[in-house]
XYZ file of C-alpha atoms in Angstrom:
535
model
C 0.000 0.000 0.000
C 3.050 2.237 -0.165
C 2.419 3.857 -3.490
C 0.267 6.869 -4.401
C -3.275 6.540 -5.638
C -4.095 9.932 -7.162
C -7.698 11.009 -6.712
C -8.461 11.742 -10.341
C -11.199 10.653 -12.685
C -10.048 7.762 -14.830
C -9.550 8.143 -18.576
C -10.915 5.622 -21.022
C -8.739 2.537 -20.593
C -8.089 0.328 -23.569
C -9.053 -3.293 -23.283
C -6.234 -5.141 -21.627
C -5.059 -8.639 -22.323
C -4.384 -11.697 -20.289
C -0.685 -12.246 -21.000
C -0.672 -16.005 -21.309
C 1.364 -18.363 -23.450
C -1.359 -20.997 -23.070
C -4.738 -20.906 -24.748
C -7.850 -20.588 -22.615
C -11.532 -20.893 -23.468
C -13.861 -18.167 -22.232
C -17.618 -17.500 -22.140
C -19.992 -14.712 -21.137
C -23.703 -13.891 -21.435
C -24.765 -10.250 -21.691
C -28.469 -9.461 -21.375
C -28.315 -6.112 -23.128
C -30.253 -4.965 -26.137
C -27.602 -2.324 -26.851
C -25.231 -5.029 -28.049
C -27.661 -5.960 -30.796
C -27.214 -2.688 -32.660
C -25.343 -2.524 -35.933
C -26.530 -5.883 -37.173
C -28.484 -4.553 -40.142
C -28.122 -5.196 -43.837
C -24.607 -5.605 -45.206
C -23.224 -6.529 -48.598
C -23.881 -10.122 -49.505
C -20.898 -12.438 -49.046
C -19.414 -14.206 -52.041
C -19.661 -17.962 -52.169
C -16.828 -19.966 -50.699
C -14.315 -21.558 -53.043
C -14.859 -25.239 -53.828
C -11.893 -26.319 -51.703
C -13.381 -24.395 -48.756
C -16.971 -25.579 -49.231
C -17.268 -26.679 -45.617
C -15.658 -23.523 -44.259
C -18.381 -20.929 -43.571
C -15.850 -18.089 -43.318
C -15.651 -15.837 -46.360
C -12.083 -15.438 -47.604
C -10.595 -17.163 -44.577
C -7.224 -17.556 -46.339
C -7.161 -13.906 -47.511
C -6.456 -14.895 -51.105
C -9.006 -12.231 -52.124
C -7.267 -9.504 -50.112
C -9.375 -7.872 -47.416
C -12.657 -8.932 -49.026
C -15.143 -9.955 -46.357
C -13.140 -8.368 -43.535
C -12.848 -5.024 -41.784
C -11.663 -3.495 -38.544
C -13.833 -1.820 -35.927
C -12.203 1.576 -36.494
C -10.615 2.250 -39.865
C -8.988 5.429 -38.525
C -6.881 3.738 -35.846
C -6.858 0.050 -36.821
C -5.131 -0.916 -40.058
C -5.873 -4.122 -41.939
C -3.650 -5.185 -44.821
C -2.874 -8.393 -46.704
C 0.554 -9.683 -47.659
C 0.544 -11.829 -50.775
C 3.130 -14.502 -51.588
C 3.505 -17.211 -54.196
C 2.232 -19.749 -51.667
C -0.761 -17.690 -50.532
C -1.621 -14.679 -48.389
C -1.817 -13.593 -44.776
C -3.652 -10.729 -43.049
C -1.904 -8.210 -40.833
C -3.389 -6.023 -38.095
C -1.677 -2.843 -36.910
C -2.763 0.265 -35.022
C -1.886 3.965 -35.049
C -2.218 4.130 -31.250
C -2.138 1.560 -28.481
C -5.572 -0.029 -28.490
C -7.395 -3.286 -29.049
C -7.434 -4.113 -32.769
C -10.256 -6.251 -34.165
C -10.376 -8.284 -37.358
C -14.128 -8.455 -37.936
C -16.181 -10.301 -40.533
C -18.178 -7.736 -42.530
C -21.145 -10.095 -42.744
C -21.805 -12.273 -39.730
C -20.296 -15.633 -40.640
C -23.505 -17.446 -39.664
C -26.684 -15.525 -40.444
C -29.131 -17.885 -38.732
C -28.408 -20.956 -36.648
C -30.334 -24.062 -35.828
C -30.811 -25.073 -32.217
C -27.848 -27.008 -30.787
C -25.836 -26.519 -33.978
C -22.173 -27.383 -33.382
C -19.087 -25.897 -35.021
C -15.314 -25.837 -34.745
C -13.601 -22.437 -34.979
C -9.896 -22.071 -35.693
C -7.243 -19.674 -36.960
C -3.481 -19.437 -37.109
C -1.761 -16.396 -35.621
C 1.784 -15.114 -35.236
C 3.659 -11.864 -34.724
C 7.019 -10.429 -35.689
C 7.202 -8.660 -32.322
C 6.756 -11.123 -29.400
C 4.606 -10.062 -26.507
C 1.185 -9.993 -28.191
C -1.994 -11.177 -26.481
C -5.376 -11.615 -28.050
C -8.337 -13.833 -28.710
C -10.187 -15.726 -31.413
C -13.853 -15.312 -30.549
C -17.434 -15.639 -31.716
C -20.341 -13.433 -30.675
C -23.693 -15.258 -30.689
C -26.556 -12.772 -30.900
C -30.179 -13.790 -30.425
C -33.168 -13.763 -28.087
C -32.220 -10.388 -26.646
C -28.764 -11.386 -25.425
C -25.211 -11.799 -26.618
C -23.017 -14.763 -25.751
C -19.307 -14.794 -26.370
C -17.222 -17.934 -26.750
C -13.553 -17.455 -27.408
C -10.042 -18.789 -27.043
C -7.317 -16.492 -25.713
C -3.723 -16.709 -26.903
C -0.331 -15.244 -26.068
C 2.492 -14.954 -28.595
C 5.876 -15.031 -26.884
C 7.893 -15.798 -30.016
C 7.535 -15.417 -33.801
C 6.245 -18.909 -34.623
C 2.733 -19.720 -35.790
C 0.167 -20.708 -33.156
C -3.060 -22.522 -33.965
C -6.045 -21.351 -31.934
C -9.229 -23.420 -31.950
C -12.340 -24.189 -29.934
C -15.687 -25.912 -30.292
C -18.897 -23.924 -30.373
C -22.469 -25.025 -29.751
C -25.317 -22.567 -30.386
C -28.219 -23.445 -28.056
C -31.025 -21.565 -29.814
C -32.201 -21.291 -33.389
C -32.246 -18.072 -35.359
C -29.083 -16.623 -33.799
C -26.325 -14.914 -35.764
C -22.657 -15.665 -35.194
C -20.081 -12.906 -35.585
C -16.421 -13.938 -35.920
C -13.481 -11.814 -34.698
C -9.759 -12.049 -34.083
C -8.570 -9.536 -31.458
C -5.145 -8.202 -30.525
C -5.431 -6.675 -27.063
C -3.726 -3.314 -26.438
C -1.744 -3.589 -29.657
C 1.181 -1.177 -29.755
C 1.739 0.696 -33.063
C 5.224 -0.833 -33.261
C 3.806 -4.375 -33.217
C 1.584 -6.476 -35.431
C -0.665 -9.514 -35.464
C -0.543 -11.788 -38.515
C -3.539 -14.038 -39.186
C -4.206 -16.916 -41.594
C -6.568 -19.852 -42.178
C -9.598 -18.546 -40.320
C -12.211 -21.288 -40.273
C -15.651 -21.975 -38.909
C -16.934 -25.394 -39.959
C -19.870 -27.499 -38.914
C -18.868 -30.044 -36.284
C -19.620 -33.077 -38.466
C -17.458 -31.618 -41.180
C -14.789 -30.548 -38.715
C -14.441 -34.080 -37.351
C -13.187 -35.269 -40.740
C -10.674 -32.469 -41.186
C -7.200 -32.536 -39.652
C -6.070 -29.858 -37.232
C -4.139 -27.178 -39.173
C -0.550 -28.298 -39.570
C 2.244 -26.633 -37.614
C 4.299 -24.099 -39.478
C 6.982 -26.599 -40.483
C 4.394 -28.348 -42.685
C 2.592 -25.214 -43.783
C 2.137 -25.223 -47.576
C 2.145 -21.436 -47.541
C 5.791 -21.264 -46.630
C 8.000 -20.406 -43.674
C 6.944 -18.918 -40.352
C 8.676 -15.636 -41.052
C 6.757 -14.342 -44.029
C 9.452 -11.881 -45.099
C 11.655 -14.848 -45.949
C 9.432 -15.705 -48.903
C 11.676 -15.206 -51.947
C 9.073 -13.250 -53.861
C 8.580 -10.776 -51.038
C 5.345 -9.010 -50.076
C 2.960 -7.603 -52.615
C 1.741 -4.017 -52.231
C -0.334 -3.693 -49.086
C -4.090 -3.632 -49.551
C -5.669 -1.631 -46.775
C -9.262 -1.982 -45.710
C -10.910 1.388 -46.214
C -14.461 0.304 -45.509
C -16.011 2.050 -42.533
C -17.507 -0.132 -39.792
C -21.079 -1.053 -40.566
C -21.935 -3.383 -37.735
C -20.768 -4.874 -34.440
C -18.801 -1.758 -33.519
C -19.449 -2.114 -29.829
C -16.531 -2.378 -27.440
C -15.575 -6.039 -27.010
C -17.483 -7.376 -24.042
C -15.568 -8.535 -20.983
C -15.218 -12.267 -20.868
C -15.524 -14.405 -17.772
C -13.414 -17.584 -17.677
C -15.030 -20.990 -17.477
C -13.719 -23.592 -15.067
C -11.036 -25.752 -16.679
C -11.612 -28.775 -14.444
C -12.658 -29.745 -10.947
C -9.420 -28.337 -9.513
C -9.827 -24.948 -11.169
C -13.293 -23.695 -10.284
C -14.001 -20.030 -10.937
C -14.721 -18.164 -7.679
C -18.302 -17.005 -7.273
C -20.227 -15.132 -4.608
C -23.830 -13.974 -4.453
C -22.610 -10.587 -3.239
C -19.380 -8.803 -2.408
C -17.893 -9.924 0.915
C -16.270 -7.376 3.234
C -13.637 -7.696 5.909
C -10.431 -6.323 7.418
C -6.748 -6.918 7.817
C -5.733 -8.052 11.282
C -4.029 -4.741 11.950
C -2.246 -3.887 15.158
C -3.270 -3.530 18.751
C -4.662 -0.117 19.637
C -2.547 -0.172 22.783
C 0.688 -1.012 21.025
C 1.003 -4.251 22.985
C 2.020 -7.415 21.174
C -0.814 -9.784 20.371
C -0.993 -13.428 19.495
C -2.797 -14.388 16.311
C -5.747 -15.582 18.373
C -5.910 -12.276 20.256
C -5.772 -10.217 17.037
C -8.507 -12.253 15.433
C -10.703 -12.035 18.514
C -10.218 -8.266 18.689
C -11.226 -7.727 15.057
C -14.215 -10.038 15.382
C -15.327 -7.971 18.369
C -14.745 -4.706 16.512
C -16.705 -5.778 13.447
C -19.161 -8.319 14.816
C -17.498 -11.382 13.283
C -15.809 -10.193 10.079
C -16.551 -12.135 6.865
C -13.104 -11.727 5.285
C -9.718 -11.683 6.969
C -6.591 -10.443 5.192
C -3.393 -12.179 6.343
C 0.240 -11.398 5.553
C 3.270 -13.653 5.931
C 6.626 -11.942 5.289
C 8.280 -15.136 4.061
C 6.910 -18.655 3.714
C 3.260 -19.172 4.736
C 2.562 -20.062 8.346
C 1.242 -23.550 9.077
C -2.530 -23.874 8.855
C -2.605 -25.735 12.167
C -1.571 -22.557 13.974
C -4.425 -20.508 12.516
C -7.276 -22.770 11.504
C -9.178 -22.740 14.831
C -9.398 -18.928 14.757
C -10.452 -18.389 11.148
C -13.145 -21.012 10.715
C -16.104 -19.988 8.561
C -14.239 -16.969 7.131
C -13.127 -16.139 3.628
C -9.347 -15.874 3.727
C -7.078 -13.633 1.677
C -3.485 -14.607 2.431
C -0.174 -13.636 0.893
C 3.356 -14.939 1.418
C 6.692 -13.690 0.107
C 9.594 -16.114 -0.365
C 12.205 -14.667 -2.709
C 11.556 -15.559 -6.380
C 15.128 -16.782 -6.855
C 14.657 -19.221 -3.990
C 11.318 -20.385 -5.356
C 12.829 -21.072 -8.757
C 15.515 -23.352 -7.290
C 12.753 -25.644 -6.022
C 13.955 -25.451 -2.430
C 10.476 -24.503 -1.187
C 8.513 -26.977 -3.311
C 7.938 -29.574 -0.611
C 6.936 -27.048 2.051
C 4.575 -25.189 -0.273
C 2.945 -28.400 -1.515
C 2.401 -29.475 2.090
C 0.862 -26.065 2.827
C -1.577 -26.349 -0.078
C -2.448 -29.942 0.879
C -3.078 -28.962 4.500
C -5.319 -25.983 3.649
C -8.966 -26.198 4.778
C -11.229 -27.526 2.044
C -14.455 -25.982 3.328
C -13.462 -22.293 3.209
C -12.845 -19.972 0.281
C -9.147 -19.082 0.193
C -7.597 -16.438 -2.056
C -3.851 -17.067 -1.953
C -1.308 -14.586 -3.259
C 2.358 -14.958 -4.033
C 4.239 -11.757 -3.198
C 1.578 -9.029 -3.166
C 2.581 -5.599 -4.525
C 5.789 -6.732 -6.277
C 6.126 -3.561 -8.358
C 8.389 -1.537 -6.007
C 10.682 -4.517 -5.458
C 11.025 -5.086 -9.184
C 11.606 -1.383 -9.806
C 14.354 -1.434 -7.151
C 16.086 -4.338 -8.915
C 15.584 -6.889 -6.133
C 14.287 -9.339 -8.729
C 12.972 -9.163 -12.293
C 9.436 -9.298 -13.596
C 10.365 -12.467 -15.504
C 11.579 -14.116 -12.295
C 8.399 -13.068 -10.538
C 6.147 -14.514 -13.236
C 8.149 -17.738 -13.367
C 7.983 -18.134 -9.583
C 4.212 -17.587 -9.724
C 3.888 -20.306 -12.354
C 5.974 -22.752 -10.334
C 3.924 -22.231 -7.168
C 0.667 -22.482 -9.129
C 1.717 -25.936 -10.386
C 2.130 -27.027 -6.783
C -1.335 -25.684 -6.004
C -2.693 -27.663 -8.956
C -1.156 -30.830 -7.540
C -3.024 -30.249 -4.264
C -6.246 -29.834 -6.269
C -8.215 -27.607 -3.895
C -11.154 -26.081 -5.830
C -11.758 -23.687 -2.929
C -8.329 -22.056 -3.381
C -7.881 -19.289 -5.950
C -4.573 -17.855 -7.165
C -4.890 -14.082 -6.716
C -2.419 -11.591 -8.129
C -2.457 -8.435 -5.972
C -0.958 -5.236 -7.398
C -0.928 -1.665 -6.191
C -3.776 0.579 -7.236
C -1.205 2.982 -8.671
C -0.171 0.427 -11.306
C -3.656 0.614 -12.848
C -3.328 4.378 -13.307
C -1.996 5.322 -16.774
C 0.179 7.959 -15.105
C 2.227 5.187 -13.484
C 3.613 4.214 -16.924
C 3.336 0.600 -15.854
C 1.737 -2.333 -17.632
C -0.032 -4.687 -15.220
C 0.665 -7.598 -17.574
C 4.389 -7.341 -16.779
C 3.505 -8.975 -13.465
C 0.861 -11.343 -14.834
C 1.901 -14.991 -15.120
C -0.955 -15.864 -17.467
C -4.543 -17.059 -17.672
C -3.614 -20.593 -16.702
C -1.898 -19.350 -13.521
C -3.947 -16.427 -12.195
C -7.597 -16.861 -11.212
C -8.335 -13.439 -9.694
C -6.921 -9.936 -10.130
C -6.520 -8.191 -6.784
C -5.716 -4.530 -6.202
C -4.743 -2.201 -3.350
C -6.182 1.267 -4.148
C -6.322 3.946 -1.439
C -7.651 7.425 -0.901
C -4.161 8.988 -0.791
C -1.889 6.167 0.279
C 1.398 7.873 0.988
C 1.413 11.660 1.265
C 2.803 13.076 4.482
C 0.029 15.608 4.892
C -2.784 13.129 4.266
C -5.931 13.482 2.158
C -7.890 16.723 2.027
C -11.120 15.063 0.908
C -12.747 11.686 0.463
C -12.444 11.068 -3.270
C -15.247 9.406 -5.174
C -15.112 5.600 -5.441
C -15.079 5.923 -9.234
C -11.874 7.981 -9.163
C -10.146 5.540 -6.813
C -11.335 2.165 -8.109
C -12.465 2.877 -11.674
C -9.193 1.936 -13.369
C -8.803 -1.369 -11.551
C -12.412 -2.319 -12.228
C -12.100 -1.633 -15.931
C -8.767 -3.405 -16.361
C -10.050 -6.471 -14.530
C -13.264 -6.709 -16.498
C -11.563 -6.160 -19.838
C -9.028 -8.832 -18.910
C -11.913 -11.230 -18.290
C -10.944 -11.888 -14.691
C -12.958 -11.541 -11.482
C -11.438 -8.938 -9.203
C -11.037 -8.205 -5.516
C -9.726 -5.376 -3.352
C -6.980 -6.791 -1.137
C -6.485 -3.504 0.704
C -8.143 -0.126 0.769
C -8.543 2.686 3.228
C -8.318 6.355 4.031
C -7.070 8.549 6.840
C -9.395 11.083 8.378
C -9.494 14.440 6.608
C -9.008 17.702 8.568
C -12.710 18.628 8.435
C -13.825 15.235 9.749
C -12.303 14.753 13.206
C -15.145 12.498 14.402
C -15.214 10.278 11.297
C -18.848 10.900 10.367
C -17.925 11.852 6.806
C -15.625 8.854 6.490
C -18.456 6.626 7.679
C -20.608 7.740 4.731
C -17.678 7.463 2.316
C -17.174 3.839 3.379
C -20.782 3.094 2.464
C -20.300 4.781 -0.921
C -17.260 2.562 -1.510
C -19.178 -0.563 -0.507
C -22.098 0.221 -2.814
C -19.783 0.999 -5.727
C -17.681 -2.162 -5.407
C -20.709 -4.375 -4.781
C -22.332 -2.946 -7.896
C -19.131 -3.737 -9.851
C -19.192 -7.345 -8.565
C -15.989 -7.336 -6.535
C -15.431 -10.742 -4.935
C -14.239 -9.269 -1.649
C -13.006 -6.020 -0.121
C -10.649 -5.873 2.881
C -10.137 -2.616 4.762
C -6.549 -1.859 5.779
C -7.280 -1.525 9.492
C -3.646 -0.901 10.335
C -1.069 1.716 11.180
C 2.103 1.994 9.145
C 3.730 5.403 8.641
C 0.210 6.802 8.988
C -2.948 5.633 10.727
C -5.677 4.106 8.572
C -7.391 2.338 11.456
C -11.082 2.872 12.059
C -10.718 4.052 15.637
C -13.717 6.413 15.733
C -17.061 4.824 16.467
C -18.778 6.286 13.395
C -16.312 4.718 10.943
C -16.078 1.448 12.820
C -19.844 1.059 13.105
C -20.199 1.911 9.431
C -17.753 -0.814 8.356
C -19.307 -3.327 10.750
C -22.670 -2.596 9.144
C -21.164 -3.011 5.689
C -19.801 -6.418 6.659
C -23.324 -7.250 7.775
C -24.690 -6.153 4.380
C -26.090 -2.795 5.512
C -25.024 -0.085 3.078
């Protein structure tokens, strides 16, 4: 919590990407009529070539240039086609950092039959590693939009095949097909080829697209084609449909050991904090004090400075609570494997009947900036520990990355994905935003929840991850000595974060260089009521 959180209104934040090298299927339902706009008449698609008779995608190999394709914004997203003797590939670029979308001009499927099944696939690569995106379909019908997609991360320049199966439950729906590059930098590109959507019966008889070594269109690096690229053909057609911002995508469970966290409402709680008298407390005493202060808190935020403390020492005092716990062994030590056995034992011994959000090394940004370890080491250590958690197979435990609130602010010049070990590792995005975390003089006002939490909410939702607030808080302002204004601000925060579907919110009821504790009765009673669902 030792970084600033400026109290400013957030700017529009471009859709962010899960930075994963593994592919991950995602799904969301949006009951909103506004997403049905822009689906009117469009130019009729040309018939597929005979050798693509079972492929419903128009010009999926881009042999006809950009025909059948467009971007969502011709002014900032640039679509071109490179032609070679062996075939053609499409290229997406941008004029500013933003999500670029390759969009079918006419919805690939105009009207479905109930329970129709398809296989969707495409090949993607980049000449500038570090690209994240998604192959997705938008199913529109019966007043709602459903998205099924497969995320990808490109960490080298080789071709990657992305594919997933799609079943449309209702008849009469349309299916829109897109390939997205999340937060694409103008200096980078996404190259796309062999976009297919085939009926499942037909798909079962077709082989999976061959890896690049067997690709009849030539080598992975397209510039190596001896005939070189043909003149670029840019798509100049203005968007005619489906121009809405890509909807956030919620991940589906992968298996019984990776169940997406879910709550009927946002849960609220506190950190254990420190004794108001300054006397040392045992864990049992601290927990009893906070339960008395807040009438049995729902969530407890725990911190271990090194390896996690044994469950046997804490379990009797935290029964029936949602637990947010972080531990901080050095990444270099983790990567040697020296902590593997102890960590696996810790995961195995964890309670199975409580929701546990576990975090490896919360707020790593300052440590990385100071050179204590690298972002790559941090991500690799996360991945190693997550594999141990997978071995324990505890569906009630969720890997939660917790970053500072400042990192989500564009003024920080940070990219949250630098610390993100990938979709297959991280289950929940956690954040620590404050109302003025670090100034010596303290806050002069209680900033609006939107200005404090808006960036982290938008990043999390655009990344397709559930989110939580691992820490938050505020000191009293000069005009509020009795805490009555803070008490109302706390309720505003609770309503805002509950409305945005935060999984949990923990108040930083602690004293560091400054005092964030809720010592006045107005603030304490307010937070106790919030924990009890009264806000």
